[in-house]
């Protein structure tokens, strides 16, 4: 059977759902194809950090994208609550990077200096001030770098809310797998889903870690593939921790219900969705060294997911040059939750207003073509 839509969004993660919602609000007829439930892959496996400052090492397009997207979250949280009744738990407590040794402290001081120079809020805290913010932290720490404007959300709820709001706006959700793009010369015309052909004026490729495989079905080189992240979830006490915490390569994210998510590994392990003893040990060692009281909490769950990674670790956002009908929104790697609202806005600005508000040159889909 052949069906048609203005827009076919391939992938129902946070990026696909945010784009579908945004385009439907702009009046377009959108079909979204997802083989599982919306957000069932990386979007739910992440920890929900909205931490552009913690995740940047210099002023850069990635930092600009992160700051622009974070600025959209307060309104998005209200809008989603009004439309769906779901609270995405947008938390604004800030982010403490704790120093356990001289090396951590030197890195923290340098980060504080460039961020302040760039006009961002960052503060160096003494041990006593850091313990004043988070009393469970070990007195072993030397101090901390505090980013008061890094935030977080409950990411599984965010995707559920975006999918619900998109459905209310008329987005048609199809459960299935786009096995291949339909291509006619220099035009992508839709996707093959089982026996069905879904034709659309524009196909938006938002298939996360699977995007590279799908692009290849149309003869396109898009080296976006999986980087595994593992998380350990403790059953904690609601509101005991009010900040994101970082220690070394690990972060701790407190959820409103008391859960503490400790993450995350960064592993090139293909699509092997495993939680390893080695990673669980390292996550728990780091967390317990930072906050010894965590040792008594039950381990509630562990999981792994696949971040969509591109070789330069920048997202891939924009139309495919020289090819009609294909727009790409993938490769969000460690920042899919953070970058979702700005990605949706940019795709809407591209397709509806024909004037993206940020320069998309660093994110061009064909930058790996050679
Ligand atoms: N943004 C955190 C992570 O990818 O682990």
mmCIF file with all atom_site columns, N, CA, C and O and ligand atoms in Angstrom, residues 49 55 251 264 307 333-335, ligand 1:
data_model
loop_
_atom_site.group_PDB
_atom_site.id
_atom_site.type_symbol
_atom_site.label_atom_id
_atom_site.label_alt_id
_atom_site.label_comp_id
_atom_site.label_asym_id
_atom_site.label_entity_id
_atom_site.label_seq_id
_atom_site.pdbx_PDB_ins_code
_atom_site.Cartn_x
_atom_site.Cartn_y
_atom_site.Cartn_z
_atom_site.occupancy
_atom_site.B_iso_or_equiv
_atom_site.pdbx_formal_charge
_atom_site.auth_seq_id
_atom_site.auth_comp_id
_atom_site.auth_asym_id
_atom_site.auth_atom_id
_atom_site.pdbx_PDB_model_num
ATOM   1  N N  . UNK A 1 49  ? 20.567 14.997 31.390 1.00 0.00 ? 49  UNK A N  1
ATOM   2  C CA . UNK A 1 49  ? 21.288 16.233 31.727 1.00 0.00 ? 49  UNK A CA 1
ATOM   3  C C  . UNK A 1 49  ? 21.104 17.302 30.657 1.00 0.00 ? 49  UNK A C  1
ATOM   4  O O  . UNK A 1 49  ? 21.160 17.012 29.460 1.00 0.00 ? 49  UNK A O  1
ATOM   5  N N  . UNK A 1 55  ? 29.522 20.020 29.481 1.00 0.00 ? 55  UNK A N  1
ATOM   6  C CA . UNK A 1 55  ? 29.864 19.158 28.348 1.00 0.00 ? 55  UNK A CA 1
ATOM   7  C C  . UNK A 1 55  ? 30.641 19.899 27.267 1.00 0.00 ? 55  UNK A C  1
ATOM   8  O O  . UNK A 1 55  ? 30.688 19.447 26.124 1.00 0.00 ? 55  UNK A O  1
ATOM   9  N N  . UNK A 1 251 ? 29.094 11.022 36.310 1.00 0.00 ? 251 UNK A N  1
ATOM   10 C CA . UNK A 1 251 ? 28.129 11.995 36.810 1.00 0.00 ? 251 UNK A CA 1
ATOM   11 C C  . UNK A 1 251 ? 27.052 11.267 37.606 1.00 0.00 ? 251 UNK A C  1
ATOM   12 O O  . UNK A 1 251 ? 26.821 10.058 37.420 1.00 0.00 ? 251 UNK A O  1
ATOM   13 N N  . UNK A 1 264 ? 28.401 7.771  32.849 1.00 0.00 ? 264 UNK A N  1
ATOM   14 C CA . UNK A 1 264 ? 28.015 6.724  31.924 1.00 0.00 ? 264 UNK A CA 1
ATOM   15 C C  . UNK A 1 264 ? 29.276 6.305  31.185 1.00 0.00 ? 264 UNK A C  1
ATOM   16 O O  . UNK A 1 264 ? 30.188 7.105  31.008 1.00 0.00 ? 264 UNK A O  1
ATOM   17 N N  . UNK A 1 307 ? 24.332 5.777  22.034 1.00 0.00 ? 307 UNK A N  1
ATOM   18 C CA . UNK A 1 307 ? 24.338 7.170  21.579 1.00 0.00 ? 307 UNK A CA 1
ATOM   19 C C  . UNK A 1 307 ? 24.674 7.204  20.086 1.00 0.00 ? 307 UNK A C  1
ATOM   20 O O  . UNK A 1 307 ? 25.559 6.460  19.650 1.00 0.00 ? 307 UNK A O  1
ATOM   21 N N  . UNK A 1 333 ? 24.874 12.338 19.819 1.00 0.00 ? 333 UNK A N  1
ATOM   22 C CA . UNK A 1 333 ? 25.869 11.744 20.724 1.00 0.00 ? 333 UNK A CA 1
ATOM   23 C C  . UNK A 1 333 ? 25.490 11.921 22.198 1.00 0.00 ? 333 UNK A C  1
ATOM   24 O O  . UNK A 1 333 ? 24.482 11.399 22.617 1.00 0.00 ? 333 UNK A O  1
ATOM   25 N N  . UNK A 1 334 ? 26.226 12.692 22.969 1.00 0.00 ? 334 UNK A N  1
ATOM   26 C CA . UNK A 1 334 ? 25.976 12.769 24.408 1.00 0.00 ? 334 UNK A CA 1
ATOM   27 C C  . UNK A 1 334 ? 24.942 13.825 24.773 1.00 0.00 ? 334 UNK A C  1
ATOM   28 O O  . UNK A 1 334 ? 24.708 14.090 25.945 1.00 0.00 ? 334 UNK A O  1
ATOM   29 N N  . UNK A 1 335 ? 24.336 14.469 23.743 1.00 0.00 ? 335 UNK A N  1
ATOM   30 C CA . UNK A 1 335 ? 23.498 15.634 24.035 1.00 0.00 ? 335 UNK A CA 1
ATOM   31 C C  . UNK A 1 335 ? 22.130 15.595 23.369 1.00 0.00 ? 335 UNK A C  1
ATOM   32 O O  . UNK A 1 335 ? 21.554 16.647 23.078 1.00 0.00 ? 335 UNK A O  1
HETATM 33 N N1 . LIG B 2 .   ? 25.256 13.296 28.354 1.00 0.00 ? 1   LIG B N1 1
HETATM 34 C C1 . LIG B 2 .   ? 25.790 12.280 29.122 1.00 0.00 ? 1   LIG B C1 1
HETATM 35 C C2 . LIG B 2 .   ? 26.109 11.024 28.463 1.00 0.00 ? 1   LIG B C2 1
HETATM 36 O O1 . LIG B 2 .   ? 25.971 10.866 27.273 1.00 0.00 ? 1   LIG B O1 1
HETATM 37 O O2 . LIG B 2 .   ? 26.526 10.132 29.146 1.00 0.00 ? 1   LIG B O2 1
#
